[in-house]
């Protein structure tokens, strides 16, 4: 059975653009994976009247599940629990268990008394079932509505995510027992543009049994997401993608990133890496160290921003003068020098013009050279990226990872 869900995120900060609505993203993804059809995501202000109105609308339009987040805090601007009590025409009641949890939480942090307004966070509407929050202060809760459910969770993303996984997901599985997760395929691709991917997939890829297809470009890479009614269809499509996109695919999982795939490949081949980066200012090293256990293959990176530091690493002053810091020769020299200095198998050197100033006719903004050295060879890539400074840096780091990924294979 397909059930319809709506996400209602509450908070003035969401409407004003001061906070990115990551709860909507998280909930939409989780619910879709579980098999819900998410009909709408609504962000609404901390206003009891609007919350009541949006909830009524969600229940009448879309029915089965409404998940609300935020506005359960202790301050007067957090009004979600009062709004729901009002909507259901019930009083608020006190959860002794959550209050005991709050007191424990305070004691753990060396505070002896719980402020009186924090007590408010242990209340829930009388017709609801509490959802204990072990990760913070505000109690969550849910209310049965006919065959449907209204679930209310705190706004703090880390609390919401943990409570969803621990409490809400099992609740939904129990309540919507004939929920059918839709088979899904995620494909993460580097080194091919969207049109190139579509060309490689070919028209016949879309013939046969229908499926949902989405293709999404992000900085320096592209993701494909496919959903179908049956696992069989997914399997058939996976086989086609493997054949047609081959080594450009680095993962078939949502949460895998390129630096992780590169790390796995390095571990597998027992190879190490060091980096000397100029225009990316540490972005590449930062990407690599986001992966736990990176010390197994990553010795370190240097941000050789100023020419004097490039010289310290062993780049000839005359070379810098003759060819310029942004040149193929310097990128190669950086890769070789850092590899030698840090005694690693691979060495990467990056130099370029991130902009917005500093470009010229011969060396425009966005021009980046990436050198890659091994004990046997040293190779180079010259790329002209477009975008602002941050985009050029991100794309250059991604390109270096892609370059290394193909080299390791
Ligand atoms: P608590 O009382 O534990 O803070 P709460 O339910 O009152 O929980 P809020 O006060 O609304 O939550 O928000 C707490 C924090 O979570 C704020 O920093 C807020 O910006 C952030 N937050 C709220 N809603 C969202 C959202 N939809 N996406 C991302 N962050 C959010
Ligand atoms: Mg709030």
Tab-separated table of C-alpha atoms and ligand atoms in Angstrom:
chain	number	residue	atom	x	y	z
A	1	UNK	CA	0.000	0.000	0.000
A	2	UNK	CA	1.210	3.550	-0.789
A	3	UNK	CA	0.606	6.010	2.043
A	4	UNK	CA	0.668	9.738	1.663
A	5	UNK	CA	2.803	11.866	3.947
A	6	UNK	CA	3.311	15.559	4.533
A	7	UNK	CA	6.144	17.325	6.331
A	8	UNK	CA	5.420	20.471	8.322
A	9	UNK	CA	8.544	22.224	9.564
A	10	UNK	CA	7.918	24.972	12.065
A	11	UNK	CA	10.046	28.002	12.861
A	12	UNK	CA	10.258	31.670	11.893
A	13	UNK	CA	13.972	31.110	11.237
A	14	UNK	CA	13.138	28.784	8.322
A	15	UNK	CA	10.944	31.380	6.629
A	16	UNK	CA	13.456	34.163	7.153
A	17	UNK	CA	16.229	32.119	5.618
A	18	UNK	CA	18.423	32.139	8.729
A	19	UNK	CA	18.487	28.352	8.977
A	20	UNK	CA	18.675	25.757	6.234
A	21	UNK	CA	15.718	23.387	6.446
A	22	UNK	CA	17.673	20.179	6.824
A	23	UNK	CA	14.873	18.491	8.777
A	24	UNK	CA	12.628	18.576	5.706
A	25	UNK	CA	15.398	17.032	3.634
A	26	UNK	CA	16.100	14.323	6.195
A	27	UNK	CA	12.445	13.442	6.754
A	28	UNK	CA	11.608	13.448	3.038
A	29	UNK	CA	14.459	11.094	2.286
A	30	UNK	CA	13.671	8.730	5.142
A	31	UNK	CA	9.944	8.631	4.404
A	32	UNK	CA	10.509	8.087	0.684
A	33	UNK	CA	12.908	5.241	1.440
A	34	UNK	CA	10.293	3.663	3.687
A	35	UNK	CA	7.741	3.733	0.877
A	36	UNK	CA	5.700	6.829	1.703
A	37	UNK	CA	4.717	9.165	-1.049
A	38	UNK	CA	5.655	12.613	0.263
A	39	UNK	CA	3.001	14.991	-1.037
A	40	UNK	CA	4.203	18.284	0.372
A	41	UNK	CA	6.780	20.004	2.542
A	42	UNK	CA	5.453	23.090	4.216
A	43	UNK	CA	7.501	25.498	6.307
A	44	UNK	CA	5.378	27.580	8.621
A	45	UNK	CA	5.939	30.311	11.215
A	46	UNK	CA	5.813	29.945	15.002
A	47	UNK	CA	2.150	30.893	14.998
A	48	UNK	CA	-0.514	28.690	16.647
A	49	UNK	CA	-3.151	29.818	14.157
A	50	UNK	CA	-1.041	29.019	11.099
A	51	UNK	CA	0.166	25.703	12.542
A	52	UNK	CA	-3.451	24.660	13.197
A	53	UNK	CA	-4.516	25.742	9.737
A	54	UNK	CA	-1.652	23.949	7.945
A	55	UNK	CA	-2.215	20.800	9.985
A	56	UNK	CA	-5.926	20.782	9.162
A	57	UNK	CA	-5.097	21.226	5.501
A	58	UNK	CA	-2.491	18.458	5.533
A	59	UNK	CA	-4.874	16.030	7.201
A	60	UNK	CA	-7.767	16.778	4.875
A	61	UNK	CA	-5.698	16.816	1.671
A	62	UNK	CA	-3.231	14.074	2.100
A	63	UNK	CA	-4.336	12.030	4.980
A	64	UNK	CA	-2.122	9.308	6.214
A	65	UNK	CA	0.889	10.808	7.966
A	66	UNK	CA	1.867	14.313	8.990
A	67	UNK	CA	5.247	14.864	10.620
A	68	UNK	CA	5.912	18.183	12.332
A	69	UNK	CA	9.269	19.435	13.527
A	70	UNK	CA	10.327	22.343	15.711
A	71	UNK	CA	8.829	24.837	18.070
A	72	UNK	CA	8.956	22.618	21.154
A	73	UNK	CA	11.525	24.784	22.957
A	74	UNK	CA	11.163	26.572	26.303
A	75	UNK	CA	10.937	30.125	24.985
A	76	UNK	CA	7.603	31.886	24.396
A	77	UNK	CA	8.158	31.823	20.629
A	78	UNK	CA	7.987	28.016	20.610
A	79	UNK	CA	4.266	27.269	20.407
A	80	UNK	CA	3.882	23.940	18.615
A	81	UNK	CA	2.655	21.882	21.581
A	82	UNK	CA	0.139	24.566	22.557
A	83	UNK	CA	-1.002	24.821	18.931
A	84	UNK	CA	-1.634	21.078	18.745
A	85	UNK	CA	-3.460	20.963	22.077
A	86	UNK	CA	-5.648	23.777	20.827
A	87	UNK	CA	-6.202	22.066	17.464
A	88	UNK	CA	-7.277	18.818	19.139
A	89	UNK	CA	-9.204	20.697	21.852
A	90	UNK	CA	-7.418	18.901	24.681
A	91	UNK	CA	-5.370	20.121	27.650
A	92	UNK	CA	-1.617	19.665	27.987
A	93	UNK	CA	-0.501	17.007	30.453
A	94	UNK	CA	2.812	16.484	32.184
A	95	UNK	CA	5.234	13.626	31.495
A	96	UNK	CA	6.974	12.695	34.726
A	97	UNK	CA	9.310	10.406	32.832
A	98	UNK	CA	10.522	13.141	30.476
A	99	UNK	CA	10.890	15.567	33.386
A	100	UNK	CA	13.026	13.030	35.238
A	101	UNK	CA	15.124	12.798	32.056
A	102	UNK	CA	15.438	16.579	31.902
A	103	UNK	CA	16.582	16.733	35.536
A	104	UNK	CA	19.147	14.019	34.863
A	105	UNK	CA	20.331	15.901	31.790
A	106	UNK	CA	20.813	19.063	33.879
A	107	UNK	CA	22.639	17.223	36.654
A	108	UNK	CA	24.959	15.624	34.127
A	109	UNK	CA	25.905	19.086	32.923
A	110	UNK	CA	26.566	20.280	36.490
A	111	UNK	CA	23.333	22.275	36.874
A	112	UNK	CA	21.317	21.626	39.997
A	113	UNK	CA	18.010	23.310	39.187
A	114	UNK	CA	15.839	23.087	36.119
A	115	UNK	CA	14.605	26.558	35.082
A	116	UNK	CA	10.850	26.799	35.386
A	117	UNK	CA	10.223	27.494	31.680
A	118	UNK	CA	12.126	24.320	30.738
A	119	UNK	CA	9.488	22.334	32.653
A	120	UNK	CA	7.146	23.264	29.814
A	121	UNK	CA	9.079	20.944	27.504
A	122	UNK	CA	7.853	17.867	29.388
A	123	UNK	CA	4.202	18.586	28.460
A	124	UNK	CA	2.202	16.968	25.672
A	125	UNK	CA	-1.420	17.081	24.475
A	126	UNK	CA	-3.650	14.734	26.481
A	127	UNK	CA	-4.694	12.700	23.431
A	128	UNK	CA	-1.074	12.075	22.400
A	129	UNK	CA	1.447	9.362	23.184
A	130	UNK	CA	4.808	10.767	24.359
A	131	UNK	CA	8.034	10.047	22.476
A	132	UNK	CA	10.859	10.270	25.007
A	133	UNK	CA	13.777	12.424	23.960
A	134	UNK	CA	16.991	10.922	25.361
A	135	UNK	CA	19.117	13.353	23.377
A	136	UNK	CA	17.750	16.640	24.535
A	137	UNK	CA	15.080	18.354	26.549
A	138	UNK	CA	11.953	18.624	24.432
A	139	UNK	CA	9.515	15.723	24.512
A	140	UNK	CA	8.139	14.513	21.190
A	141	UNK	CA	4.724	12.892	20.779
A	142	UNK	CA	2.254	11.392	18.345
A	143	UNK	CA	-1.502	11.431	17.934
A	144	UNK	CA	-3.682	8.880	16.135
A	145	UNK	CA	-6.117	10.480	13.713
A	146	UNK	CA	-8.543	7.919	12.307
A	147	UNK	CA	-6.234	5.570	10.424
A	148	UNK	CA	-3.540	8.191	10.199
A	149	UNK	CA	-0.846	9.612	12.460
A	150	UNK	CA	0.399	13.026	13.452
A	151	UNK	CA	3.983	12.897	14.740
A	152	UNK	CA	5.690	15.859	16.418
A	153	UNK	CA	9.472	16.022	16.887
A	154	UNK	CA	11.901	18.602	18.286
A	155	UNK	CA	13.576	20.936	15.808
A	156	UNK	CA	17.236	20.330	16.708
A	157	UNK	CA	18.385	18.247	13.733
A	158	UNK	CA	20.569	15.791	15.660
A	159	UNK	CA	17.742	15.078	18.144
A	160	UNK	CA	15.155	14.774	15.402
A	161	UNK	CA	17.276	12.360	13.383
A	162	UNK	CA	18.060	10.080	16.300
A	163	UNK	CA	14.472	10.081	17.538
A	164	UNK	CA	13.210	9.342	14.044
A	165	UNK	CA	15.471	6.327	13.678
A	166	UNK	CA	14.924	4.962	17.175
A	167	UNK	CA	11.262	5.695	17.822
A	168	UNK	CA	9.392	6.974	14.796
A	169	UNK	CA	10.550	4.505	12.184
A	170	UNK	CA	9.515	1.464	14.261
A	171	UNK	CA	6.221	3.196	15.065
A	172	UNK	CA	5.503	3.811	11.380
A	173	UNK	CA	6.416	0.254	10.435
A	174	UNK	CA	3.977	-1.005	13.073
A	175	UNK	CA	1.210	1.415	12.232
A	176	UNK	CA	1.441	1.221	8.431
A	177	UNK	CA	2.142	-2.493	8.395
A	178	UNK	CA	1.509	-3.000	4.672
A	179	UNK	CA	3.843	-0.193	3.660
A	180	UNK	CA	5.895	-1.235	0.656
A	181	UNK	CA	9.330	0.347	0.271
A	182	UNK	CA	9.976	1.126	-3.374
A	183	UNK	CA	13.154	-0.376	-4.789
A	184	UNK	CA	15.659	2.394	-5.351
A	185	UNK	CA	18.925	2.813	-7.198
A	186	UNK	CA	21.470	5.546	-6.516
A	187	UNK	CA	24.365	6.050	-8.892
A	188	UNK	CA	27.188	8.496	-8.165
A	189	UNK	CA	29.260	9.553	-11.130
A	190	UNK	CA	32.406	11.623	-11.695
A	191	UNK	CA	34.059	12.822	-14.857
A	192	UNK	CA	30.970	12.881	-17.078
A	193	UNK	CA	28.571	15.758	-17.681
A	194	UNK	CA	24.802	15.270	-17.654
A	195	UNK	CA	24.491	15.281	-21.452
A	196	UNK	CA	27.404	12.844	-21.744
A	197	UNK	CA	25.723	10.512	-19.259
A	198	UNK	CA	22.413	10.679	-21.126
A	199	UNK	CA	24.200	9.969	-24.400
A	200	UNK	CA	26.001	6.994	-22.930
A	201	UNK	CA	22.822	5.603	-21.403
A	202	UNK	CA	21.099	5.831	-24.792
A	203	UNK	CA	17.432	6.127	-25.627
A	204	UNK	CA	16.686	2.449	-25.244
A	205	UNK	CA	17.590	2.757	-21.547
A	206	UNK	CA	14.165	4.325	-21.019
A	207	UNK	CA	12.201	1.778	-23.013
A	208	UNK	CA	10.378	-1.132	-21.442
A	209	UNK	CA	8.877	-1.087	-17.966
A	210	UNK	CA	8.401	2.490	-16.697
A	211	UNK	CA	10.407	3.852	-13.762
A	212	UNK	CA	11.091	7.204	-12.107
A	213	UNK	CA	14.368	8.766	-13.198
A	214	UNK	CA	16.163	11.816	-11.806
A	215	UNK	CA	19.585	13.175	-12.700
A	216	UNK	CA	21.164	15.811	-10.460
A	217	UNK	CA	24.417	17.720	-10.962
A	218	UNK	CA	26.394	18.800	-7.898
A	219	UNK	CA	29.810	20.460	-7.743
A	220	UNK	CA	32.070	18.276	-9.859
A	221	UNK	CA	29.837	15.222	-9.977
A	222	UNK	CA	26.430	13.906	-10.989
A	223	UNK	CA	23.972	11.615	-9.205
A	224	UNK	CA	21.217	9.518	-10.717
A	225	UNK	CA	18.284	8.346	-8.608
A	226	UNK	CA	15.870	5.765	-9.913
A	227	UNK	CA	12.772	4.245	-8.295
A	228	UNK	CA	10.751	1.364	-9.674
A	229	UNK	CA	7.945	-0.950	-8.621
A	230	UNK	CA	9.997	-4.089	-8.617
A	231	UNK	CA	13.542	-5.047	-7.651
A	232	UNK	CA	13.831	-6.905	-10.967
A	233	UNK	CA	13.627	-3.632	-12.881
A	234	UNK	CA	16.294	-2.082	-10.674
A	235	UNK	CA	18.574	-5.041	-11.273
A	236	UNK	CA	18.150	-4.761	-15.024
A	237	UNK	CA	18.884	-1.030	-14.955
A	238	UNK	CA	21.910	-1.511	-12.698
A	239	UNK	CA	23.409	-3.969	-15.154
A	240	UNK	CA	22.890	-1.527	-18.018
A	241	UNK	CA	24.439	1.339	-16.070
A	242	UNK	CA	27.461	-0.751	-15.117
A	243	UNK	CA	28.032	-1.590	-18.747
A	244	UNK	CA	27.439	1.879	-20.155
A	245	UNK	CA	28.981	4.167	-17.507
A	246	UNK	CA	31.587	1.732	-16.219
A	247	UNK	CA	34.468	3.339	-14.376
A	248	UNK	CA	32.822	6.722	-14.131
A	249	UNK	CA	30.579	5.340	-11.383
A	250	UNK	CA	32.237	5.484	-7.987
A	251	UNK	CA	29.330	4.371	-5.814
A	252	UNK	CA	25.884	2.832	-5.818
A	253	UNK	CA	24.977	4.205	-2.392
A	254	UNK	CA	23.397	7.437	-1.214
A	255	UNK	CA	25.795	8.296	1.561
A	256	UNK	CA	29.067	7.367	-0.107
A	257	UNK	CA	31.344	10.252	-1.119
A	258	UNK	CA	34.202	10.225	-3.609
A	259	UNK	CA	36.923	10.719	-0.983
A	260	UNK	CA	35.662	7.567	0.726
A	261	UNK	CA	35.818	5.534	-2.480
A	262	UNK	CA	39.336	6.860	-3.084
A	263	UNK	CA	40.323	5.976	0.489
A	264	UNK	CA	39.035	2.420	0.134
A	265	UNK	CA	40.952	1.984	-3.117
A	266	UNK	CA	44.160	3.293	-1.503
A	267	UNK	CA	43.812	0.951	1.478
A	268	UNK	CA	43.156	-1.983	-0.825
A	269	UNK	CA	46.366	-1.309	-2.756
A	270	UNK	CA	48.326	-0.264	0.356
A	271	UNK	CA	49.202	3.113	-1.129
A	272	UNK	CA	49.742	6.457	0.506
A	273	UNK	CA	49.068	10.022	-0.465
A	274	UNK	CA	50.325	13.534	0.197
A	275	UNK	CA	49.172	16.862	-1.157
A	276	UNK	CA	50.581	20.310	-1.899
A	277	UNK	CA	47.711	22.633	-2.715
A	278	UNK	CA	47.728	26.313	-3.483
A	279	UNK	CA	44.471	27.749	-4.892
A	280	UNK	CA	42.271	25.168	-3.122
A	281	UNK	CA	43.636	26.308	0.250
A	282	UNK	CA	43.285	22.944	1.971
A	283	UNK	CA	39.945	21.960	0.469
A	284	UNK	CA	41.307	18.702	-0.902
A	285	UNK	CA	43.017	17.738	2.372
A	286	UNK	CA	39.821	18.612	4.197
A	287	UNK	CA	37.754	16.369	1.883
A	288	UNK	CA	40.138	13.496	2.460
A	289	UNK	CA	40.246	13.853	6.248
A	290	UNK	CA	36.437	13.849	6.491
A	291	UNK	CA	36.678	10.082	6.175
A	292	UNK	CA	37.366	8.240	9.454
A	293	UNK	CA	40.556	6.214	9.275
A	294	UNK	CA	42.146	8.437	6.607
A	295	UNK	CA	45.487	8.247	8.436
A	296	UNK	CA	45.924	4.772	6.962
A	297	UNK	CA	46.628	6.299	3.561
A	298	UNK	CA	46.865	10.077	3.961
A	299	UNK	CA	50.180	11.325	5.313
A	300	UNK	CA	49.345	15.000	5.070
A	301	UNK	CA	48.813	18.078	3.016
A	302	UNK	CA	50.476	21.463	2.769
A	303	UNK	CA	48.800	24.686	1.807
A	304	UNK	CA	51.639	26.236	-0.186
A	305	UNK	CA	49.834	29.463	-0.887
A	306	UNK	CA	52.658	31.976	-0.978
A	307	UNK	CA	55.516	31.437	-3.410
A	308	UNK	CA	58.019	31.433	-0.552
A	309	UNK	CA	56.356	28.295	0.791
A	310	UNK	CA	56.450	26.677	-2.634
A	311	UNK	CA	60.186	27.405	-2.596
A	312	UNK	CA	60.501	25.892	0.884
A	313	UNK	CA	59.022	22.727	-0.533
A	314	UNK	CA	61.747	22.703	-3.176
A	315	UNK	CA	60.252	24.490	-6.165
A	316	UNK	CA	62.947	26.502	-7.954
A	317	UNK	CA	62.610	30.239	-7.694
A	318	UNK	CA	63.630	30.495	-11.345
A	319	UNK	CA	60.836	28.137	-12.383
A	320	UNK	CA	58.259	30.143	-10.465
A	321	UNK	CA	59.584	33.292	-12.101
A	322	UNK	CA	59.802	31.905	-15.622
A	323	UNK	CA	56.546	29.933	-15.811
A	324	UNK	CA	54.511	31.611	-13.064
A	325	UNK	CA	53.075	29.955	-9.930
A	326	UNK	CA	50.022	28.917	-11.960
A	327	UNK	CA	51.597	26.699	-14.588
A	328	UNK	CA	51.762	23.079	-15.611
A	329	UNK	CA	55.448	22.965	-14.639
A	330	UNK	CA	54.794	24.175	-11.088
A	331	UNK	CA	51.827	21.813	-10.579
A	332	UNK	CA	54.022	18.889	-11.617
A	333	UNK	CA	56.928	20.085	-9.485
A	334	UNK	CA	54.621	20.432	-6.453
A	335	UNK	CA	53.299	16.900	-6.907
A	336	UNK	CA	56.803	15.442	-7.210
A	337	UNK	CA	58.246	17.484	-4.366
A	338	UNK	CA	55.515	16.735	-1.843
A	339	UNK	CA	55.613	13.037	-2.739
A	340	UNK	CA	59.349	12.955	-2.130
A	341	UNK	CA	59.224	15.072	1.024
A	342	UNK	CA	56.423	13.080	2.642
A	343	UNK	CA	57.607	9.744	1.276
A	344	UNK	CA	54.265	8.652	-0.166
A	345	UNK	CA	53.286	6.652	-3.222
A	346	UNK	CA	51.123	9.408	-4.701
A	347	UNK	CA	51.718	13.140	-4.592
A	348	UNK	CA	49.199	15.715	-5.749
A	349	UNK	CA	50.019	19.329	-6.616
A	350	UNK	CA	47.315	21.904	-7.298
A	351	UNK	CA	47.780	25.439	-8.518
A	352	UNK	CA	45.293	27.730	-10.210
A	353	UNK	CA	43.370	30.985	-10.260
A	354	UNK	CA	40.298	30.819	-8.056
A	355	UNK	CA	39.297	34.443	-8.730
A	356	UNK	CA	37.454	36.696	-8.727
A	357	UNK	CA	40.599	38.738	-9.557
A	358	UNK	CA	44.046	37.747	-10.743
A	359	UNK	CA	43.040	36.374	-14.120
A	360	UNK	CA	44.555	37.347	-17.479
A	361	UNK	CA	43.971	36.509	-21.137
A	362	UNK	CA	46.494	33.664	-21.021
A	363	UNK	CA	45.555	32.557	-17.510
A	364	UNK	CA	41.869	33.268	-16.917
A	365	UNK	CA	39.992	32.892	-13.625
A	366	UNK	CA	39.063	29.239	-13.163
A	367	UNK	CA	42.247	27.868	-14.728
A	368	UNK	CA	43.654	25.056	-12.570
A	369	UNK	CA	46.571	22.674	-13.048
A	370	UNK	CA	46.591	19.396	-11.156
A	371	UNK	CA	49.777	17.353	-11.034
A	372	UNK	CA	49.794	13.719	-9.966
A	373	UNK	CA	53.097	11.998	-9.256
A	374	UNK	CA	53.884	8.341	-8.551
A	375	UNK	CA	57.319	6.712	-8.179
A	376	UNK	CA	57.282	6.038	-11.929
A	377	UNK	CA	55.494	8.941	-13.550
A	378	UNK	CA	54.155	12.433	-13.200
A	379	UNK	CA	51.071	13.491	-15.097
A	380	UNK	CA	49.096	16.641	-15.427
A	381	UNK	CA	45.560	17.862	-15.982
A	382	UNK	CA	44.691	21.378	-17.108
A	383	UNK	CA	41.079	22.421	-16.512
A	384	UNK	CA	39.143	25.629	-16.916
A	385	UNK	CA	36.326	25.686	-14.333
A	386	UNK	CA	33.535	28.187	-14.243
A	387	UNK	CA	31.892	29.497	-11.130
A	388	UNK	CA	32.771	31.738	-8.216
A	389	UNK	CA	35.835	31.366	-6.019
A	390	UNK	CA	34.293	28.744	-3.732
A	391	UNK	CA	32.957	26.725	-6.659
A	392	UNK	CA	36.337	26.734	-8.412
A	393	UNK	CA	37.986	25.483	-5.209
A	394	UNK	CA	35.385	22.749	-4.631
A	395	UNK	CA	35.409	21.605	-8.241
A	396	UNK	CA	39.214	21.562	-8.383
A	397	UNK	CA	39.404	19.417	-5.239
A	398	UNK	CA	36.760	17.083	-6.658
A	399	UNK	CA	38.621	16.894	-9.970
A	400	UNK	CA	41.845	15.977	-8.170
A	401	UNK	CA	40.010	13.197	-6.331
A	402	UNK	CA	38.548	11.966	-9.613
A	403	UNK	CA	41.973	12.050	-11.245
A	404	UNK	CA	43.453	10.033	-8.405
A	405	UNK	CA	40.502	7.617	-8.423
A	406	UNK	CA	41.043	6.802	-12.101
A	407	UNK	CA	44.810	6.576	-11.603
A	408	UNK	CA	44.476	4.066	-8.719
A	409	UNK	CA	42.242	1.855	-10.814
B	1	LIG	P1	14.654	22.441	21.645
B	1	LIG	O1	13.755	22.970	22.704
B	1	LIG	O2	15.325	21.188	22.090
B	1	LIG	O3	15.573	23.492	21.160
B	1	LIG	P2	12.681	22.774	19.540
B	1	LIG	O4	11.693	21.831	19.015
B	1	LIG	O5	12.169	23.927	20.277
B	1	LIG	O6	13.753	21.981	20.363
B	1	LIG	P3	13.487	24.824	17.897
B	1	LIG	O7	13.607	25.736	19.072
B	1	LIG	O8	12.390	25.121	16.965
B	1	LIG	O9	13.431	23.338	18.343
B	1	LIG	O10	14.831	24.765	17.110
B	1	LIG	C1	16.000	24.325	17.746
B	1	LIG	C2	17.178	24.458	16.815
B	1	LIG	O11	16.981	23.619	15.695
B	1	LIG	C3	17.367	25.847	16.261
B	1	LIG	O12	18.746	26.141	16.157
B	1	LIG	C4	16.760	25.782	14.910
B	1	LIG	O13	17.338	26.698	14.051
B	1	LIG	C5	17.026	24.350	14.486
B	1	LIG	N1	15.976	23.902	13.586
B	1	LIG	C6	14.647	23.977	13.804
B	1	LIG	N2	13.954	23.510	12.764
B	1	LIG	C7	14.865	23.137	11.835
B	1	LIG	C8	14.791	22.574	10.516
B	1	LIG	N3	13.607	22.328	9.950
B	1	LIG	N4	15.919	22.288	9.864
B	1	LIG	C9	17.113	22.551	10.439
B	1	LIG	N5	17.265	23.085	11.663
B	1	LIG	C10	16.167	23.385	12.361
B	2	LIG	MG1	11.877	27.317	17.041
